[in-house]
mmCIF file of C-alpha atoms in Angstrom:
data_model
loop_
_atom_site.group_PDB
_atom_site.id
_atom_site.type_symbol
_atom_site.label_atom_id
_atom_site.label_comp_id
_atom_site.label_asym_id
_atom_site.label_seq_id
_atom_site.Cartn_x
_atom_site.Cartn_y
_atom_site.Cartn_z
ATOM 1 C CA MET A 1 24.689 -89.143 52.151
ATOM 2 C CA ALA A 2 22.723 -88.174 55.581
ATOM 3 C CA ASN A 3 23.046 -90.729 57.940
ATOM 4 C CA PRO A 4 19.764 -92.845 58.464
ATOM 5 C CA ARG A 5 17.211 -91.490 61.211
ATOM 6 C CA PHE A 6 15.316 -93.386 63.628
ATOM 7 C CA LEU A 7 12.837 -92.430 66.191
ATOM 8 C CA LEU A 8 13.330 -93.549 69.916
ATOM 9 C CA ASP A 9 10.866 -94.640 72.224
ATOM 10 C CA THR A 10 11.946 -92.208 75.011
ATOM 11 C CA LEU A 11 10.624 -89.232 76.579
ATOM 12 C CA LEU A 12 13.747 -87.163 76.449
ATOM 13 C CA LEU A 13 16.568 -87.967 74.703
ATOM 14 C CA ALA A 14 19.692 -87.977 76.589
ATOM 15 C CA PRO A 15 23.502 -89.328 76.468
ATOM 16 C CA GLY A 16 23.547 -92.871 76.833
ATOM 17 C CA GLU A 17 22.503 -96.204 75.534
ATOM 18 C CA TYR A 18 19.119 -96.917 73.682
ATOM 19 C CA VAL A 19 17.536 -100.003 71.949
ATOM 20 C CA ILE A 20 15.801 -98.750 68.794
ATOM 21 C CA GLY A 21 12.056 -100.542 68.792
ATOM 22 C CA ARG A 22 11.303 -103.413 66.868
ATOM 23 C CA GLN A 23 9.920 -101.740 63.739
ATOM 24 C CA GLU A 24 12.721 -99.215 63.417
ATOM 25 C CA SER A 25 15.407 -102.008 64.238
ATOM 26 C CA HIS A 26 13.939 -104.185 61.247
ATOM 27 C CA HIS A 27 14.215 -101.254 58.754
ATOM 28 C CA ALA A 28 17.824 -100.444 60.022
ATOM 29 C CA ILE A 29 18.921 -104.094 59.547
ATOM 30 C CA GLY A 30 16.481 -105.907 57.333
ATOM 31 C CA VAL A 31 16.280 -103.259 54.873
ATOM 32 C CA LEU A 32 19.246 -100.558 55.232
ATOM 33 C CA ARG A 33 21.812 -103.505 56.195
ATOM 34 C CA LEU A 34 23.226 -101.488 58.945
ATOM 35 C CA ARG A 35 25.987 -102.970 61.173
ATOM 36 C CA PRO A 36 27.962 -102.239 64.553
ATOM 37 C CA GLY A 37 30.123 -99.340 63.870
ATOM 38 C CA ASP A 38 27.417 -97.357 61.658
ATOM 39 C CA ALA A 39 26.602 -93.792 62.138
ATOM 40 C CA VAL A 40 23.062 -93.013 62.344
ATOM 41 C CA VAL A 41 20.632 -90.271 63.659
ATOM 42 C CA VAL A 42 17.984 -90.838 66.717
ATOM 43 C CA PHE A 43 15.255 -88.526 67.493
ATOM 44 C CA ASP A 44 12.596 -88.671 70.511
ATOM 45 C CA GLY A 45 9.688 -86.767 68.605
ATOM 46 C CA ALA A 46 9.896 -83.760 71.115
ATOM 47 C CA GLY A 47 12.656 -81.942 69.725
ATOM 48 C CA HIS A 48 15.683 -83.774 70.758
ATOM 49 C CA ARG A 49 18.024 -85.419 68.298
ATOM 50 C CA ALA A 50 21.721 -87.064 68.162
ATOM 51 C CA GLU A 51 24.376 -88.433 66.228
ATOM 52 C CA ALA A 52 24.545 -91.857 67.652
ATOM 53 C CA VAL A 53 26.688 -95.272 66.595
ATOM 54 C CA ILE A 54 25.530 -98.769 66.422
ATOM 55 C CA LEU A 55 26.667 -100.779 68.963
ATOM 56 C CA ASP A 56 24.578 -104.228 68.665
ATOM 57 C CA ALA A 57 22.440 -104.866 65.558
ATOM 58 C CA ALA A 58 19.708 -107.564 65.827
ATOM 59 C CA ARG A 59 16.235 -107.444 64.050
ATOM 60 C CA ASP A 60 14.566 -107.131 67.432
ATOM 61 C CA GLY A 61 16.294 -104.070 68.660
ATOM 62 C CA VAL A 62 19.126 -102.507 67.817
ATOM 63 C CA ARG A 63 21.176 -100.881 70.405
ATOM 64 C CA VAL A 64 23.032 -97.332 69.836
ATOM 65 C CA ARG A 65 25.087 -94.984 71.898
ATOM 66 C CA VAL A 66 24.505 -91.449 72.034
ATOM 67 C CA ASP A 67 27.045 -88.847 73.228
ATOM 68 C CA ALA A 68 25.886 -85.349 72.422
ATOM 69 C CA VAL A 69 22.222 -84.324 72.160
ATOM 70 C CA GLU A 70 20.922 -81.301 70.078
ATOM 71 C CA THR A 71 17.572 -79.682 70.562
ATOM 72 C CA GLU A 72 15.676 -78.336 67.677
ATOM 73 C CA PRO A 73 14.129 -74.657 68.185
ATOM 74 C CA HIS A 74 10.305 -74.815 68.664
ATOM 75 C CA MET A 75 8.285 -72.552 66.309
ATOM 76 C CA PRO A 76 6.802 -69.698 68.335
ATOM 77 C CA LEU A 77 3.348 -70.144 66.938
ATOM 78 C CA ARG A 78 1.653 -73.519 67.673
ATOM 79 C CA LEU A 79 -0.110 -74.353 64.442
ATOM 80 C CA THR A 80 -3.327 -76.904 64.599
ATOM 81 C CA ILE A 81 -4.967 -77.566 60.973
ATOM 82 C CA ALA A 82 -8.500 -78.949 61.433
ATOM 83 C CA THR A 83 -9.159 -80.227 58.209
ATOM 84 C CA ALA A 84 -11.838 -82.632 56.553
ATOM 85 C CA ILE A 85 -10.603 -85.889 55.343
ATOM 86 C CA PRO A 86 -10.120 -86.242 51.614
ATOM 87 C CA LYS A 87 -10.319 -89.546 50.125
ATOM 88 C CA GLY A 88 -7.850 -92.351 49.710
ATOM 89 C CA LYS A 89 -4.601 -91.801 49.454
ATOM 90 C CA ARG A 90 -5.022 -87.768 49.835
ATOM 91 C CA TRP A 91 -5.203 -87.923 53.125
ATOM 92 C CA GLN A 92 -1.641 -89.724 53.741
ATOM 93 C CA ILE A 93 -0.477 -86.970 51.343
ATOM 94 C CA LEU A 94 -2.240 -84.284 53.523
ATOM 95 C CA VAL A 95 -0.629 -85.687 56.698
ATOM 96 C CA GLU A 96 2.720 -86.156 55.518
ATOM 97 C CA LYS A 97 3.267 -82.674 53.645
ATOM 98 C CA CYS A 98 1.463 -80.873 56.885
ATOM 99 C CA THR A 99 4.372 -82.553 58.764
ATOM 100 C CA LYS A 100 7.028 -81.875 56.781
ATOM 101 C CA LEU A 101 5.974 -78.015 56.719
ATOM 102 C CA GLY A 102 5.954 -77.527 60.317
ATOM 103 C CA VAL A 103 2.511 -78.155 61.642
ATOM 104 C CA ASP A 104 1.982 -78.711 65.295
ATOM 105 C CA ALA A 105 -1.311 -80.731 65.506
ATOM 106 C CA ILE A 106 -3.743 -82.280 63.058
ATOM 107 C CA VAL A 107 -7.495 -82.464 63.854
ATOM 108 C CA PRO A 108 -9.632 -84.407 61.358
ATOM 109 C CA VAL A 109 -12.752 -82.659 61.322
ATOM 110 C CA LEU A 110 -16.397 -83.902 61.024
ATOM 111 C CA SER A 111 -18.912 -81.432 59.228
ATOM 112 C CA THR A 112 -21.930 -81.622 57.187
ATOM 113 C CA ARG A 113 -20.656 -82.136 54.090
ATOM 114 C CA SER A 114 -17.988 -84.472 55.001
ATOM 115 C CA VAL A 115 -17.440 -87.549 52.633
ATOM 116 C CA VAL A 116 -15.041 -89.420 54.654
ATOM 117 C CA LYS A 117 -16.610 -89.826 58.173
ATOM 118 C CA GLY A 118 -13.082 -90.204 59.932
ATOM 119 C CA GLU A 119 -13.195 -94.364 60.269
ATOM 120 C CA GLY A 120 -9.437 -95.070 59.870
ATOM 121 C CA ASP A 121 -6.406 -96.475 62.047
ATOM 122 C CA ILE A 122 -4.772 -93.400 63.874
ATOM 123 C CA GLN A 123 -1.532 -95.529 64.597
ATOM 124 C CA LYS A 124 -1.329 -95.814 60.815
ATOM 125 C CA TRP A 125 -1.831 -91.986 60.607
ATOM 126 C CA ARG A 126 1.296 -91.580 63.290
ATOM 127 C CA ARG A 127 3.201 -94.224 61.264
ATOM 128 C CA TRP A 128 3.011 -91.680 58.219
ATOM 129 C CA ILE A 129 3.777 -88.724 60.691
ATOM 130 C CA VAL A 130 7.104 -90.559 61.702
ATOM 131 C CA GLU A 131 8.130 -91.074 58.442
ATOM 132 C CA ALA A 132 7.342 -87.500 57.052
ATOM 133 C CA ALA A 133 9.470 -86.267 59.878
ATOM 134 C CA LYS A 134 12.267 -88.650 59.158
ATOM 135 C CA GLN A 135 12.571 -87.918 55.583
ATOM 136 C CA SER A 136 12.449 -84.111 56.231
ATOM 137 C CA ARG A 137 14.710 -84.367 59.096
ATOM 138 C CA ARG A 138 12.432 -82.924 61.999
ATOM 139 C CA ALA A 139 12.894 -83.694 65.345
ATOM 140 C CA HIS A 140 9.243 -82.530 66.616
ATOM 141 C CA LEU A 141 6.398 -84.970 65.857
ATOM 142 C CA PRO A 142 2.988 -83.047 65.423
ATOM 143 C CA GLU A 143 0.081 -84.804 67.092
ATOM 144 C CA ILE A 144 -2.746 -86.508 65.484
ATOM 145 C CA PHE A 145 -6.195 -86.457 67.063
ATOM 146 C CA GLU A 146 -9.224 -88.626 66.745
ATOM 147 C CA PRO A 147 -11.953 -87.142 64.520
ATOM 148 C CA ALA A 148 -13.832 -84.388 65.851
ATOM 149 C CA LYS A 149 -17.210 -82.459 64.928
ATOM 150 C CA LEU A 150 -16.890 -78.851 63.849
ATOM 151 C CA PRO A 151 -18.282 -77.250 67.052
ATOM 152 C CA ASP A 152 -16.156 -79.057 69.115
ATOM 153 C CA VAL A 153 -12.828 -78.070 67.207
ATOM 154 C CA VAL A 154 -13.978 -74.487 67.844
ATOM 155 C CA ALA A 155 -14.683 -74.757 71.439
ATOM 156 C CA MET A 156 -11.060 -76.273 71.416
ATOM 157 C CA ALA A 157 -9.495 -73.196 69.987
ATOM 158 C CA LYS A 158 -11.523 -70.915 72.263
ATOM 159 C CA ARG A 159 -10.244 -72.785 75.229
ATOM 160 C CA ASP A 160 -6.709 -72.968 74.141
ATOM 161 C CA ASN A 161 -7.177 -68.985 73.591
ATOM 162 C CA ALA A 162 -5.909 -69.812 69.981
ATOM 163 C CA VAL A 163 -6.641 -67.169 66.857
ATOM 164 C CA LEU A 164 -9.373 -69.087 64.699
ATOM 165 C CA LEU A 165 -8.761 -68.824 61.008
ATOM 166 C CA MET A 166 -11.089 -70.416 58.140
ATOM 167 C CA ALA A 167 -10.000 -71.164 54.731
ATOM 168 C CA ASP A 168 -12.899 -69.384 52.697
ATOM 169 C CA ALA A 169 -12.698 -67.990 49.203
ATOM 170 C CA ARG A 170 -14.583 -64.945 51.025
ATOM 171 C CA GLY A 171 -11.609 -64.469 53.436
ATOM 172 C CA GLU A 172 -9.022 -61.852 53.338
ATOM 173 C CA ASN A 173 -5.148 -62.398 51.983
ATOM 174 C CA PRO A 174 -3.460 -64.448 54.674
ATOM 175 C CA TYR A 175 -0.540 -61.814 54.970
ATOM 176 C CA ALA A 176 -3.371 -59.387 56.495
ATOM 177 C CA PHE A 177 -2.829 -61.580 59.749
ATOM 178 C CA HIS A 178 0.696 -61.313 59.648
ATOM 179 C CA ASP A 179 0.688 -59.154 62.881
ATOM 180 C CA LEU A 180 -2.383 -60.677 64.811
ATOM 181 C CA LEU A 181 -0.645 -64.277 64.347
ATOM 182 C CA GLY A 182 3.032 -62.565 65.155
ATOM 183 C CA ARG A 183 1.362 -61.336 68.902
ATOM 184 C CA THR A 184 -0.089 -64.620 69.616
ATOM 185 C CA THR A 185 0.766 -68.386 70.923
ATOM 186 C CA ALA A 186 -1.466 -70.581 68.833
ATOM 187 C CA ALA A 187 -3.812 -70.478 66.005
ATOM 188 C CA VAL A 188 -6.259 -73.037 64.385
ATOM 189 C CA VAL A 189 -6.811 -73.178 60.724
ATOM 190 C CA LEU A 190 -10.353 -74.562 59.504
ATOM 191 C CA VAL A 191 -10.411 -76.761 56.198
ATOM 192 C CA GLY A 192 -13.461 -77.622 54.966
ATOM 193 C CA PRO A 193 -14.735 -80.818 52.524
ATOM 194 C CA GLU A 194 -14.724 -80.635 48.788
ATOM 195 C CA GLY A 195 -18.443 -78.826 49.192
ATOM 196 C CA GLY A 196 -17.209 -76.567 51.613
ATOM 197 C CA PHE A 197 -18.900 -75.919 54.837
ATOM 198 C CA THR A 198 -22.496 -75.011 55.044
ATOM 199 C CA GLN A 199 -23.809 -71.119 55.132
ATOM 200 C CA GLU A 200 -24.873 -72.267 58.935
ATOM 201 C CA GLU A 201 -21.253 -73.552 59.889
ATOM 202 C CA TYR A 202 -19.843 -70.526 58.336
ATOM 203 C CA ASP A 203 -21.916 -68.292 60.167
ATOM 204 C CA ASP A 204 -21.513 -70.018 63.422
ATOM 205 C CA CYS A 205 -17.756 -70.326 63.180
ATOM 206 C CA ARG A 206 -17.636 -66.605 62.285
ATOM 207 C CA ARG A 207 -19.972 -65.756 65.352
ATOM 208 C CA HIS A 208 -17.237 -67.546 67.642
ATOM 209 C CA GLY A 209 -14.411 -65.193 65.895
ATOM 210 C CA ALA A 210 -13.334 -67.155 63.228
ATOM 211 C CA ARG A 211 -11.241 -64.972 60.496
ATOM 212 C CA GLY A 212 -11.765 -66.115 56.641
ATOM 213 C CA ILE A 213 -8.299 -66.556 54.872
ATOM 214 C CA CYS A 214 -8.540 -66.728 51.055
ATOM 215 C CA LEU A 215 -5.528 -69.133 49.899
ATOM 216 C CA SER A 216 -5.609 -68.730 46.178
ATOM 217 C CA PRO A 217 -8.439 -67.262 43.493
ATOM 218 C CA PHE A 218 -8.702 -71.083 42.400
ATOM 219 C CA THR A 219 -10.391 -73.900 44.197
ATOM 220 C CA LEU A 220 -8.161 -76.134 46.187
ATOM 221 C CA ARG A 221 -8.684 -79.611 47.006
ATOM 222 C CA ILE A 222 -8.644 -80.530 50.597
ATOM 223 C CA GLU A 223 -4.795 -81.848 51.124
ATOM 224 C CA THR A 224 -3.431 -78.555 48.824
ATOM 225 C CA ALA A 225 -5.346 -75.876 50.966
ATOM 226 C CA ALA A 226 -4.090 -77.744 54.390
ATOM 227 C CA ALA A 227 -0.651 -77.870 52.733
ATOM 228 C CA THR A 228 -0.761 -74.066 51.359
ATOM 229 C CA VAL A 229 -1.958 -72.569 54.572
ATOM 230 C CA CYS A 230 0.898 -74.383 56.810
ATOM 231 C CA ALA A 231 3.556 -73.077 53.884
ATOM 232 C CA ILE A 232 1.809 -69.556 53.989
ATOM 233 C CA ILE A 233 1.752 -69.342 57.927
ATOM 234 C CA ARG A 234 5.285 -70.591 58.742
ATOM 235 C CA GLU A 235 6.909 -68.741 55.988
ATOM 236 C CA MET A 236 5.194 -65.467 57.247
ATOM 237 C CA LEU A 237 6.537 -65.991 61.004
ATOM 238 C CA MET A 238 10.071 -67.354 59.895
#
């Protein structure tokens, strides 16, 4: 059985002693019943992880010792999913699945047909990411942003010189973009609301260089489309 994993509130993990935060410590002691001498894995969210041993165990702070640190290789392509927010628990499913599939950033997009307008607790969203990273044994934590309007997301992609793709039934097979994605360092994929982007939004994105990708001959829900495009692009570039 794999050792339990905990996020450390540190910018750069290195050999030494650390105190796990209160919430993570409560899980370690109150839920997992860990004790001094038990082995765990800690990570900093920036790609560094390490085997560690518990020195002291208290609910308000578990102290651990790290001897050697490993670095998780970063994907050569920074992948951002800019997506409409689905209703209810489907948003949590989307965030968790995309985290597990290696996305680097998630941007909630507000468009004409958006049903969910972006109200929410971004700290809760970040907790979903941490738990998904721990479960999938990922050492990098993707960023998650406050909701943004579609034109602002398009402008962000242009500013970062990212390839801009749009999930759309009229688009091309994703594998047609293999060479293009292999030559760039950043890509932003737009996933629209249940009713899709309006024709005006679609045309405006195309004028700004967006390329359409068709993920399936069937109609996909938002969270399915977002996870599918993550899986396809990561598999394509492995």
